[in-house]
Tab-separated table of C-alpha atoms in Angstrom:
chain	number	residue	atom	x	y	z
Q	1	MET	CA	-22.809	-10.019	15.605
Q	2	SER	CA	-20.449	-10.997	18.434
Q	3	ASN	CA	-17.985	-8.422	19.677
Q	4	HIS	CA	-14.611	-9.518	18.268
Q	5	LYS	CA	-11.387	-7.803	19.201
Q	6	GLY	CA	-8.086	-7.926	17.422
Q	7	HIS	CA	-4.833	-8.551	19.294
Q	8	VAL	CA	-1.877	-8.944	16.956
Q	9	VAL	CA	1.614	-10.069	17.938
Q	10	VAL	CA	4.283	-8.817	15.522
Q	11	LEU	CA	7.490	-10.871	15.503
Q	12	THR	CA	10.531	-9.420	13.748
Q	13	TYR	CA	13.906	-10.847	12.813
Q	14	PRO	CA	16.675	-9.067	14.806
Q	15	ALA	CA	18.289	-7.067	11.993
Q	16	GLN	CA	17.793	-3.366	11.255
Q	17	GLY	CA	16.358	-3.867	7.779
Q	18	HIS	CA	13.762	-6.246	9.204
Q	19	ILE	CA	12.936	-4.394	12.417
Q	20	ASN	CA	12.176	-1.036	10.767
Q	21	PRO	CA	9.335	-2.041	8.392
Q	22	LEU	CA	7.601	-4.267	10.945
Q	23	ALA	CA	7.923	-1.582	13.619
Q	24	THR	CA	6.318	0.862	11.186
Q	25	LEU	CA	3.532	-1.624	10.483
Q	26	ALA	CA	2.870	-2.042	14.202
Q	27	THR	CA	3.062	1.614	15.204
Q	28	ASN	CA	1.884	3.457	12.121
Q	29	HIS	CA	-0.707	1.316	10.413
Q	30	TYR	CA	-2.638	-0.273	13.244
Q	31	THR	CA	-4.888	2.790	13.646
Q	32	VAL	CA	-6.718	2.454	10.353
Q	33	LYS	CA	-10.324	3.470	9.916
Q	34	SER	CA	-11.747	0.096	10.943
Q	35	ILE	CA	-10.746	0.175	14.599
Q	36	HIS	CA	-10.094	2.415	17.541
Q	37	ALA	CA	-6.470	2.657	18.621
Q	38	THR	CA	-5.590	1.044	21.927
Q	39	THR	CA	-1.953	0.326	22.740
Q	40	VAL	CA	1.185	-1.058	21.178
Q	41	GLY	CA	3.395	-2.972	23.598
Q	42	VAL	CA	6.886	-4.430	23.268
Q	43	GLU	CA	7.665	-7.916	24.608
Q	44	PRO	CA	11.096	-9.601	24.373
Q	45	ILE	CA	11.591	-13.306	23.705
Q	46	SER	CA	14.771	-15.316	24.219
Q	47	ASP	CA	16.854	-16.052	21.143
Q	48	GLY	CA	18.710	-19.029	22.618
Q	49	TYR	CA	22.022	-17.283	21.813
Q	50	ASP	CA	22.848	-19.400	18.753
Q	51	GLU	CA	21.070	-20.451	15.563
Q	52	GLU	CA	20.208	-24.014	16.614
Q	53	SER	CA	18.983	-22.993	20.064
Q	54	PHE	CA	16.943	-20.174	18.550
Q	55	LYS	CA	14.811	-22.679	16.645
Q	56	SER	CA	13.683	-24.390	19.847
Q	57	VAL	CA	14.025	-21.643	22.450
Q	58	GLY	CA	12.512	-19.003	20.167
Q	59	SER	CA	9.443	-21.156	19.499
Q	60	ARG	CA	9.025	-21.968	23.192
Q	61	THR	CA	9.285	-18.383	24.401
Q	62	LEU	CA	6.934	-17.200	21.643
Q	63	SER	CA	4.441	-19.818	22.837
Q	64	GLU	CA	4.829	-18.540	26.392
Q	65	LEU	CA	4.161	-14.986	25.220
Q	66	ILE	CA	0.946	-15.958	23.417
Q	67	SER	CA	-0.153	-18.094	26.398
Q	68	LYS	CA	0.371	-15.112	28.680
Q	69	PHE	CA	-2.630	-13.367	27.083
Q	70	LYS	CA	-4.804	-16.479	26.685
Q	71	ASP	CA	-7.139	-15.721	29.596
Q	72	SER	CA	-6.952	-11.931	29.301
Q	73	ALA	CA	-9.643	-9.616	27.970
Q	74	SER	CA	-7.721	-9.483	24.677
Q	75	PRO	CA	-6.245	-12.879	23.815
Q	76	VAL	CA	-3.902	-12.987	20.834
Q	77	ASN	CA	-5.775	-13.902	17.664
Q	78	CYS	CA	-3.144	-13.148	15.009
Q	79	LEU	CA	0.613	-13.517	14.616
Q	80	VAL	CA	2.466	-11.407	12.036
Q	81	TYR	CA	5.989	-12.779	11.684
Q	82	ASP	CA	9.088	-12.083	9.610
Q	83	SER	CA	9.631	-14.518	6.741
Q	84	LEU	CA	13.068	-15.401	8.166
Q	85	LEU	CA	11.297	-16.943	11.181
Q	86	PRO	CA	9.244	-19.725	9.527
Q	87	ARG	CA	8.891	-21.739	12.744
Q	88	ALA	CA	6.569	-19.036	14.041
Q	89	LEU	CA	3.985	-20.482	11.638
Q	90	ASP	CA	3.941	-23.742	13.623
Q	91	VAL	CA	3.411	-21.836	16.865
Q	92	ALA	CA	0.459	-19.932	15.398
Q	93	ARG	CA	-1.087	-23.172	14.119
Q	94	GLN	CA	-0.606	-24.755	17.533
Q	95	PHE	CA	-2.707	-21.992	19.120
Q	96	GLY	CA	-5.267	-21.949	16.306
Q	97	ILE	CA	-4.762	-18.247	15.612
Q	98	TYR	CA	-4.470	-16.353	12.337
Q	99	ARG	CA	-1.018	-16.167	10.809
Q	100	ALA	CA	0.460	-13.598	8.469
Q	101	VAL	CA	4.007	-13.791	7.143
Q	102	PHE	CA	5.742	-10.492	6.348
Q	103	LEU	CA	8.072	-10.361	3.328
Q	104	THR	CA	10.825	-7.763	3.639
Q	105	ASN	CA	11.903	-8.142	-0.010
Q	106	SER	CA	9.922	-7.167	-3.084
Q	107	ALA	CA	7.187	-9.560	-4.190
Q	108	SER	CA	9.166	-10.037	-7.403
Q	109	VAL	CA	12.265	-11.352	-5.636
Q	110	CYS	CA	10.179	-13.515	-3.312
Q	111	SER	CA	8.372	-15.029	-6.293
Q	112	MET	CA	11.741	-16.094	-7.760
Q	113	TYR	CA	12.608	-18.039	-4.617
Q	114	TRP	CA	9.107	-19.531	-4.477
Q	115	HIS	CA	9.147	-20.773	-8.079
Q	116	ILE	CA	12.553	-22.383	-7.574
Q	117	ASP	CA	11.558	-23.936	-4.231
Q	118	HIS	CA	8.488	-25.480	-5.879
Q	119	GLY	CA	10.513	-26.913	-8.743
Q	120	GLN	CA	8.848	-24.769	-11.381
Q	121	LEU	CA	12.210	-23.293	-12.396
Q	122	THR	CA	15.700	-24.707	-12.060
Q	123	LEU	CA	18.257	-22.988	-9.881
Q	124	LEU	CA	21.223	-23.224	-12.227
Q	125	VAL	CA	21.401	-20.588	-14.937
Q	126	LYS	CA	22.821	-22.058	-18.145
Q	127	GLN	CA	24.263	-19.153	-20.092
Q	128	GLU	CA	25.312	-15.751	-18.873
Q	129	THR	CA	23.822	-14.223	-22.036
Q	130	GLU	CA	20.615	-16.254	-21.910
Q	131	PRO	CA	17.626	-14.340	-20.467
Q	132	VAL	CA	15.955	-15.666	-17.332
Q	133	LEU	CA	12.155	-15.637	-17.453
Q	134	PHE	CA	9.895	-15.625	-14.400
Q	135	PRO	CA	6.072	-15.275	-14.509
Q	136	GLY	CA	4.987	-11.645	-14.186
Q	137	LEU	CA	8.529	-10.243	-14.447
Q	138	PRO	CA	10.520	-8.613	-17.240
Q	139	SER	CA	13.340	-10.555	-18.871
Q	140	LEU	CA	16.352	-10.694	-16.546
Q	141	GLY	CA	20.036	-11.274	-17.187
Q	142	LEU	CA	22.281	-13.251	-14.867
Q	143	SER	CA	23.639	-10.020	-13.359
Q	144	ASP	CA	20.077	-8.884	-12.566
Q	145	LEU	CA	19.306	-11.872	-10.338
Q	146	PRO	CA	19.701	-11.866	-6.554
Q	147	SER	CA	23.294	-12.865	-5.810
Q	148	PHE	CA	22.120	-16.017	-4.022
Q	149	LEU	CA	20.589	-17.253	-7.294
Q	150	ALA	CA	23.209	-15.902	-9.691
Q	151	GLN	CA	26.001	-17.589	-7.715
Q	152	PRO	CA	24.318	-20.339	-5.664
Q	153	SER	CA	27.529	-22.252	-4.924
Q	154	SER	CA	29.140	-19.142	-3.420
Q	155	ASN	CA	26.107	-18.359	-1.254
Q	156	SER	CA	24.908	-21.844	-0.283
Q	157	ALA	CA	24.474	-21.091	3.433
Q	158	TYR	CA	22.431	-17.933	2.817
Q	159	LEU	CA	20.424	-19.643	0.085
Q	160	ALA	CA	19.552	-22.592	2.324
Q	161	VAL	CA	18.126	-20.254	4.970
Q	162	ILE	CA	16.139	-18.290	2.395
Q	163	MET	CA	14.714	-21.317	0.591
Q	164	GLU	CA	13.506	-22.796	3.875
Q	165	ASN	CA	11.129	-19.869	4.237
Q	166	PHE	CA	9.305	-20.233	0.932
Q	167	GLY	CA	7.934	-23.750	1.177
Q	168	CYS	CA	5.033	-22.766	3.424
Q	169	LEU	CA	3.839	-19.355	2.201
Q	170	ASP	CA	0.490	-20.808	1.168
Q	171	LYS	CA	-0.041	-22.135	4.725
Q	172	ASN	CA	-0.614	-18.568	5.942
Q	173	ASP	CA	-3.871	-16.639	6.063
Q	174	TRP	CA	-2.085	-13.591	4.658
Q	175	VAL	CA	1.251	-13.020	2.958
Q	176	PHE	CA	2.081	-9.367	3.606
Q	177	CYS	CA	4.626	-7.773	1.290
Q	178	ASN	CA	6.394	-4.480	1.898
Q	179	SER	CA	5.576	-3.201	-1.593
Q	180	SER	CA	2.562	-1.876	-3.486
Q	181	GLU	CA	0.315	-3.040	-6.304
Q	182	GLU	CA	1.198	0.116	-8.212
Q	183	MET	CA	4.853	-0.937	-8.251
Q	184	GLU	CA	4.442	-4.639	-9.049
Q	185	ASP	CA	1.047	-4.963	-10.720
Q	186	LYS	CA	1.962	-7.660	-13.278
Q	187	LEU	CA	3.639	-9.785	-10.642
Q	188	VAL	CA	0.638	-9.503	-8.304
Q	189	LYS	CA	-1.631	-10.774	-11.088
Q	190	ALA	CA	0.784	-13.603	-11.947
Q	191	MET	CA	0.903	-14.795	-8.315
Q	192	SER	CA	-2.862	-14.552	-7.789
Q	193	GLY	CA	-4.150	-17.785	-6.277
Q	194	LEU	CA	-0.690	-19.143	-5.427
Q	195	TRP	CA	-0.363	-17.345	-2.093
Q	196	PRO	CA	-2.785	-15.074	-0.199
Q	197	LEU	CA	-0.638	-12.087	-1.215
Q	198	VAL	CA	-1.471	-8.671	0.252
Q	199	MET	CA	0.631	-5.645	-0.708
Q	200	VAL	CA	0.923	-3.331	2.316
Q	201	GLY	CA	3.929	-1.097	1.582
Q	202	PRO	CA	5.939	0.932	1.415
Q	203	MET	CA	6.397	0.919	5.183
Q	204	VAL	CA	7.435	4.567	5.447
Q	205	PRO	CA	5.994	6.678	8.309
Q	206	SER	CA	3.301	8.951	6.892
Q	207	ALA	CA	4.830	12.051	8.502
Q	208	TYR	CA	7.747	11.785	6.071
Q	209	LEU	CA	5.468	11.205	3.093
Q	210	ASP	CA	3.442	14.269	4.032
Q	211	GLN	CA	6.625	16.375	4.423
Q	212	GLN	CA	5.690	16.958	8.076
Q	213	ILE	CA	9.244	16.433	9.331
Q	214	ASN	CA	11.315	19.557	9.804
Q	215	GLY	CA	14.780	18.082	9.468
Q	216	ASP	CA	17.764	19.559	11.246
Q	217	ILE	CA	20.428	18.108	8.966
Q	218	ALA	CA	23.737	19.715	8.087
Q	219	TYR	CA	22.374	21.021	4.772
Q	220	GLU	CA	19.412	22.911	6.201
Q	221	THR	CA	20.597	26.112	4.513
Q	222	LYS	CA	21.483	24.538	1.167
Q	223	PRO	CA	19.311	25.282	-1.908
Q	224	PRO	CA	16.696	22.737	-3.016
Q	225	LYS	CA	18.043	19.760	-5.001
Q	226	SER	CA	21.686	20.657	-4.352
Q	227	VAL	CA	22.983	17.772	-2.191
Q	228	ILE	CA	23.959	14.196	-3.086
Q	229	TYR	CA	23.136	11.693	-0.357
Q	230	VAL	CA	25.361	8.575	-0.351
Q	231	SER	CA	24.759	5.483	1.776
Q	232	PHE	CA	25.274	1.759	1.262
Q	233	GLY	CA	23.243	0.360	4.144
Q	234	SER	CA	24.160	-1.466	7.314
Q	235	MET	CA	25.600	-4.666	5.814
Q	236	SER	CA	27.498	-3.666	2.665
Q	237	ASP	CA	31.284	-3.931	2.732
Q	238	ILE	CA	32.938	-1.370	0.444
Q	239	THR	CA	36.514	-2.198	-0.578
Q	240	THR	CA	39.357	0.305	-0.371
Q	241	LYS	CA	39.538	0.559	-4.175
Q	242	GLN	CA	35.800	1.174	-4.487
Q	243	ALA	CA	35.842	3.721	-1.654
Q	244	ASP	CA	38.600	5.596	-3.475
Q	245	GLU	CA	36.566	5.699	-6.713
Q	246	ILE	CA	33.467	6.896	-4.852
Q	247	ALA	CA	35.450	9.631	-3.113
Q	248	CYS	CA	36.978	10.906	-6.356
Q	249	GLY	CA	33.641	10.719	-8.179
Q	250	LEU	CA	31.927	12.819	-5.514
Q	251	ILE	CA	34.655	15.458	-5.616
Q	252	ALA	CA	34.529	15.538	-9.438
Q	253	SER	CA	30.746	16.033	-9.429
Q	254	ASN	CA	31.299	19.459	-7.828
Q	255	ILE	CA	28.035	19.089	-5.885
Q	256	TYR	CA	27.502	19.191	-2.122
Q	257	PHE	CA	27.292	15.699	-0.637
Q	258	LEU	CA	26.480	13.841	2.565
Q	259	LEU	CA	28.274	10.479	2.772
Q	260	VAL	CA	27.390	7.842	5.363
Q	261	ALA	CA	30.501	5.685	5.600
Q	262	LYS	CA	29.970	3.608	8.775
Q	263	ASP	CA	32.736	0.992	9.180
Q	264	SER	CA	34.095	1.636	5.694
Q	265	ILE	CA	35.112	5.174	6.710
Q	266	ASN	CA	38.587	3.729	7.315
Q	267	ASN	CA	38.794	2.872	3.596
Q	268	LEU	CA	38.348	6.474	2.465
Q	269	PRO	CA	41.466	8.379	1.371
Q	270	ILE	CA	42.732	10.800	4.032
Q	271	GLU	CA	42.958	13.553	1.413
Q	272	PHE	CA	39.274	13.071	0.621
Q	273	ILE	CA	38.187	13.323	4.250
Q	274	ASN	CA	40.205	16.524	4.625
Q	275	SER	CA	38.915	18.095	1.406
Q	276	ALA	CA	35.336	17.002	2.102
Q	277	GLN	CA	34.990	19.810	4.620
Q	278	GLU	CA	34.565	22.279	1.756
Q	279	ARG	CA	31.758	20.608	-0.187
Q	280	GLY	CA	30.798	17.545	1.789
Q	281	LEU	CA	30.230	15.854	5.088
Q	282	VAL	CA	31.312	12.320	6.042
Q	283	VAL	CA	29.406	10.757	8.954
Q	284	PRO	CA	29.128	7.233	10.427
Q	285	TRP	CA	25.311	7.418	10.713
Q	286	CYS	CA	22.319	9.662	10.019
Q	287	ASN	CA	18.523	9.464	10.030
Q	288	GLN	CA	18.042	8.392	6.419
Q	289	LEU	CA	14.337	9.215	6.219
Q	290	GLU	CA	14.915	12.748	7.467
Q	291	VAL	CA	17.647	13.236	4.884
Q	292	LEU	CA	15.616	11.846	1.974
Q	293	ALA	CA	12.602	13.940	2.987
Q	294	HIS	CA	14.683	17.128	2.962
Q	295	GLN	CA	14.230	19.503	0.037
Q	296	ALA	CA	18.001	19.988	-0.310
Q	297	VAL	CA	18.554	16.377	-1.443
Q	298	ALA	CA	18.930	16.017	-5.211
Q	299	CYS	CA	19.678	12.306	-5.529
Q	300	PHE	CA	20.511	9.172	-3.585
Q	301	VAL	CA	23.594	7.053	-4.371
Q	302	THR	CA	22.481	3.742	-2.903
Q	303	HIS	CA	23.192	0.018	-2.665
Q	304	CYS	CA	19.495	-0.524	-3.496
Q	305	GLY	CA	18.580	-2.442	-0.376
Q	306	TRP	CA	14.808	-2.866	-0.458
Q	307	ASN	CA	14.063	-0.483	2.420
Q	308	SER	CA	16.293	2.229	0.946
Q	309	THR	CA	14.718	1.751	-2.478
Q	310	LEU	CA	11.207	2.064	-1.060
Q	311	GLU	CA	12.098	5.157	0.939
Q	312	ALA	CA	13.570	6.919	-2.093
Q	313	LEU	CA	10.606	5.912	-4.264
Q	314	SER	CA	8.105	7.103	-1.670
Q	315	LEU	CA	9.835	10.435	-1.169
Q	316	GLY	CA	10.445	11.126	-4.853
Q	317	VAL	CA	14.264	11.037	-4.752
Q	318	PRO	CA	15.992	9.774	-7.942
Q	319	MET	CA	18.645	7.109	-7.427
Q	320	VAL	CA	22.088	6.132	-8.634
Q	321	ALA	CA	22.095	2.383	-8.027
Q	322	MET	CA	25.294	0.616	-6.945
Q	323	PRO	CA	24.036	-2.848	-5.889
Q	324	GLN	CA	26.324	-5.063	-3.808
Q	325	TRP	CA	24.623	-8.413	-3.078
Q	326	SER	CA	21.393	-10.246	-2.126
Q	327	ASP	CA	18.272	-8.779	-3.814
Q	328	GLN	CA	20.007	-5.493	-4.644
Q	329	PRO	CA	20.880	-6.284	-8.319
Q	330	THR	CA	17.195	-7.003	-9.045
Q	331	ASN	CA	16.062	-3.859	-7.242
Q	332	ALA	CA	18.580	-1.815	-9.249
Q	333	LYS	CA	17.290	-3.304	-12.511
Q	334	PHE	CA	13.741	-2.249	-11.637
Q	335	VAL	CA	14.847	1.233	-10.497
Q	336	GLU	CA	16.361	1.917	-13.905
Q	337	GLU	CA	14.133	0.026	-16.345
Q	338	LEU	CA	10.787	-0.818	-14.739
Q	339	TRP	CA	10.073	2.243	-12.583
Q	340	GLN	CA	12.507	4.562	-14.411
Q	341	VAL	CA	13.410	6.485	-11.275
Q	342	GLY	CA	17.182	6.359	-11.548
Q	343	VAL	CA	20.195	4.821	-13.258
Q	344	LYS	CA	22.320	1.786	-12.502
Q	345	ALA	CA	26.052	2.493	-12.384
Q	346	LYS	CA	27.997	0.087	-14.591
Q	347	LYS	CA	31.008	-1.821	-13.249
Q	348	ASN	CA	34.293	-2.234	-15.097
Q	349	LYS	CA	36.128	-5.535	-15.633
Q	350	GLU	CA	37.496	-5.358	-12.089
Q	351	GLY	CA	33.982	-5.122	-10.686
Q	352	LEU	CA	34.379	-1.467	-9.736
Q	353	VAL	CA	32.167	1.533	-10.408
Q	354	THR	CA	34.773	4.048	-11.559
Q	355	ARG	CA	34.887	7.704	-10.562
Q	356	ASP	CA	33.990	8.747	-14.118
Q	357	GLU	CA	30.989	6.406	-14.198
Q	358	LEU	CA	29.727	7.672	-10.845
Q	359	GLU	CA	30.135	11.306	-11.884
Q	360	MET	CA	28.242	10.647	-15.134
Q	361	CYS	CA	25.388	8.877	-13.320
Q	362	ILE	CA	25.062	11.680	-10.773
Q	363	LYS	CA	24.796	14.234	-13.565
Q	364	GLU	CA	22.187	12.127	-15.346
Q	365	VAL	CA	19.836	12.123	-12.359
Q	366	THR	CA	20.507	15.742	-11.336
Q	367	VAL	CA	21.207	17.817	-14.436
Q	368	GLY	CA	19.320	15.329	-16.623
Q	369	LYS	CA	16.314	15.689	-14.321
Q	370	ARG	CA	15.312	12.043	-14.206
Q	371	THR	CA	12.619	12.262	-11.550
Q	372	CYS	CA	10.225	9.957	-9.780
Q	373	ASN	CA	6.814	10.252	-8.168
Q	374	ARG	CA	5.506	8.924	-4.908
Q	375	ALA	CA	4.344	5.322	-5.173
Q	376	VAL	CA	1.832	5.438	-2.342
Q	377	ARG	CA	-0.641	8.105	-1.290
Q	378	LEU	CA	-3.287	8.124	1.415
Q	379	GLY	CA	-6.191	6.004	0.227
Q	380	GLY	CA	-3.934	4.014	-2.106
Q	381	SER	CA	-4.104	0.262	-2.622
Q	382	SER	CA	-1.884	-0.580	0.358
Q	383	ASP	CA	-4.012	1.480	2.754
Q	384	LYS	CA	-7.139	-0.277	1.488
Q	385	ASN	CA	-5.511	-3.698	1.802
Q	386	LEU	CA	-4.519	-3.048	5.414
Q	387	ASN	CA	-7.968	-1.720	6.198
Q	388	GLU	CA	-9.565	-4.899	4.804
Q	389	PHE	CA	-7.174	-7.051	6.838
Q	390	VAL	CA	-8.149	-5.334	10.091
Q	391	VAL	CA	-11.882	-5.513	9.310
Q	392	LYS	CA	-11.691	-9.259	8.634
Q	393	LEU	CA	-9.507	-9.870	11.677
Q	394	VAL	CA	-11.756	-7.965	14.072
Q	395	ARG	CA	-14.913	-9.546	12.669
Q	396	GLY	CA	-13.422	-13.022	12.437
Q	397	GLU	CA	-14.390	-13.272	8.780
Q	398	VAL	CA	-11.351	-15.215	7.545
Q	399	LYS	CA	-11.295	-18.994	7.334
Q	400	LYS	CA	-7.954	-20.112	8.761
Q	401	ALA	CA	-5.498	-21.665	6.305
């Protein structure tokens, strides 16, 4: 057998929620049992400075990067690219190398977009009370759908970008998804044969899963399961009214809390920030994985972004879901009903989660002891899937799409 080597270029979309999982894939999972570790390098490419230029300049500079290694001892033979960069597929085909698209949403949400893009389901939802049925998924209400599908006219620009990415999934050799077969087994079976789907998540560094991180957070001395962690991600915009309800709900819970407020810190009541010094801490940023891995954390009040959901699932932290937009409503539905690892906070007629509702949800997942287990362990399905990918890549055993 000839001596094949694998050289993979990983191309990520420049947003935190996209960089983190692909960086973990590149740095954590490349040393699987099939190969010996060599090096992981970082190469920049030009973004063209605006969206239109990025389409042409990004493709050209990616081509230059791959060409750079063409005559080296380890030429590039595979491109793993973020699903928001579909033009990378054309570059990979141009060079005749393997291509693998990386989905940063759940396979369930991605399947919704795919079915609609292929005309198998219509985009417009007829009745708010009428259930929406997708293959391999539980019955969904209008409020459970990604916001881009529930309100397509209000999110037309976002939806256009997303839909562009799902017309060519089956043109890839692999479709990597940051999820696991254990979490989405029925969906994986339903999509079998439609795309070359490979579940490789959750993309959480193994040191956190193995409790090998000795965190130095503010609650190091607090008892186990005694702190509420609250964060709504890097892109959520919390209104002044909602911030006020969250603040009052946290105070009423009478439990220690760590609140990551970021830009919305200006929306918090001054009285709350002053009183928080007794039972809580308000910060603009923290290392979320270190916090979630800490034994003091009792629950996670979250927007249910996919990365945050996976991290809480993997580390066994129950959630209070307060979805804002995008895929978050669907993730929250699954957290409460499919995986049963938390509760979804209900909104009132004004679209607010009230202080009383938040307090009740916090008690349900702390005092009520709604718990969750780790979704992925060493030797689990995702580890095996990644191992098989590397074996086939190194041996050249895959027929290119």
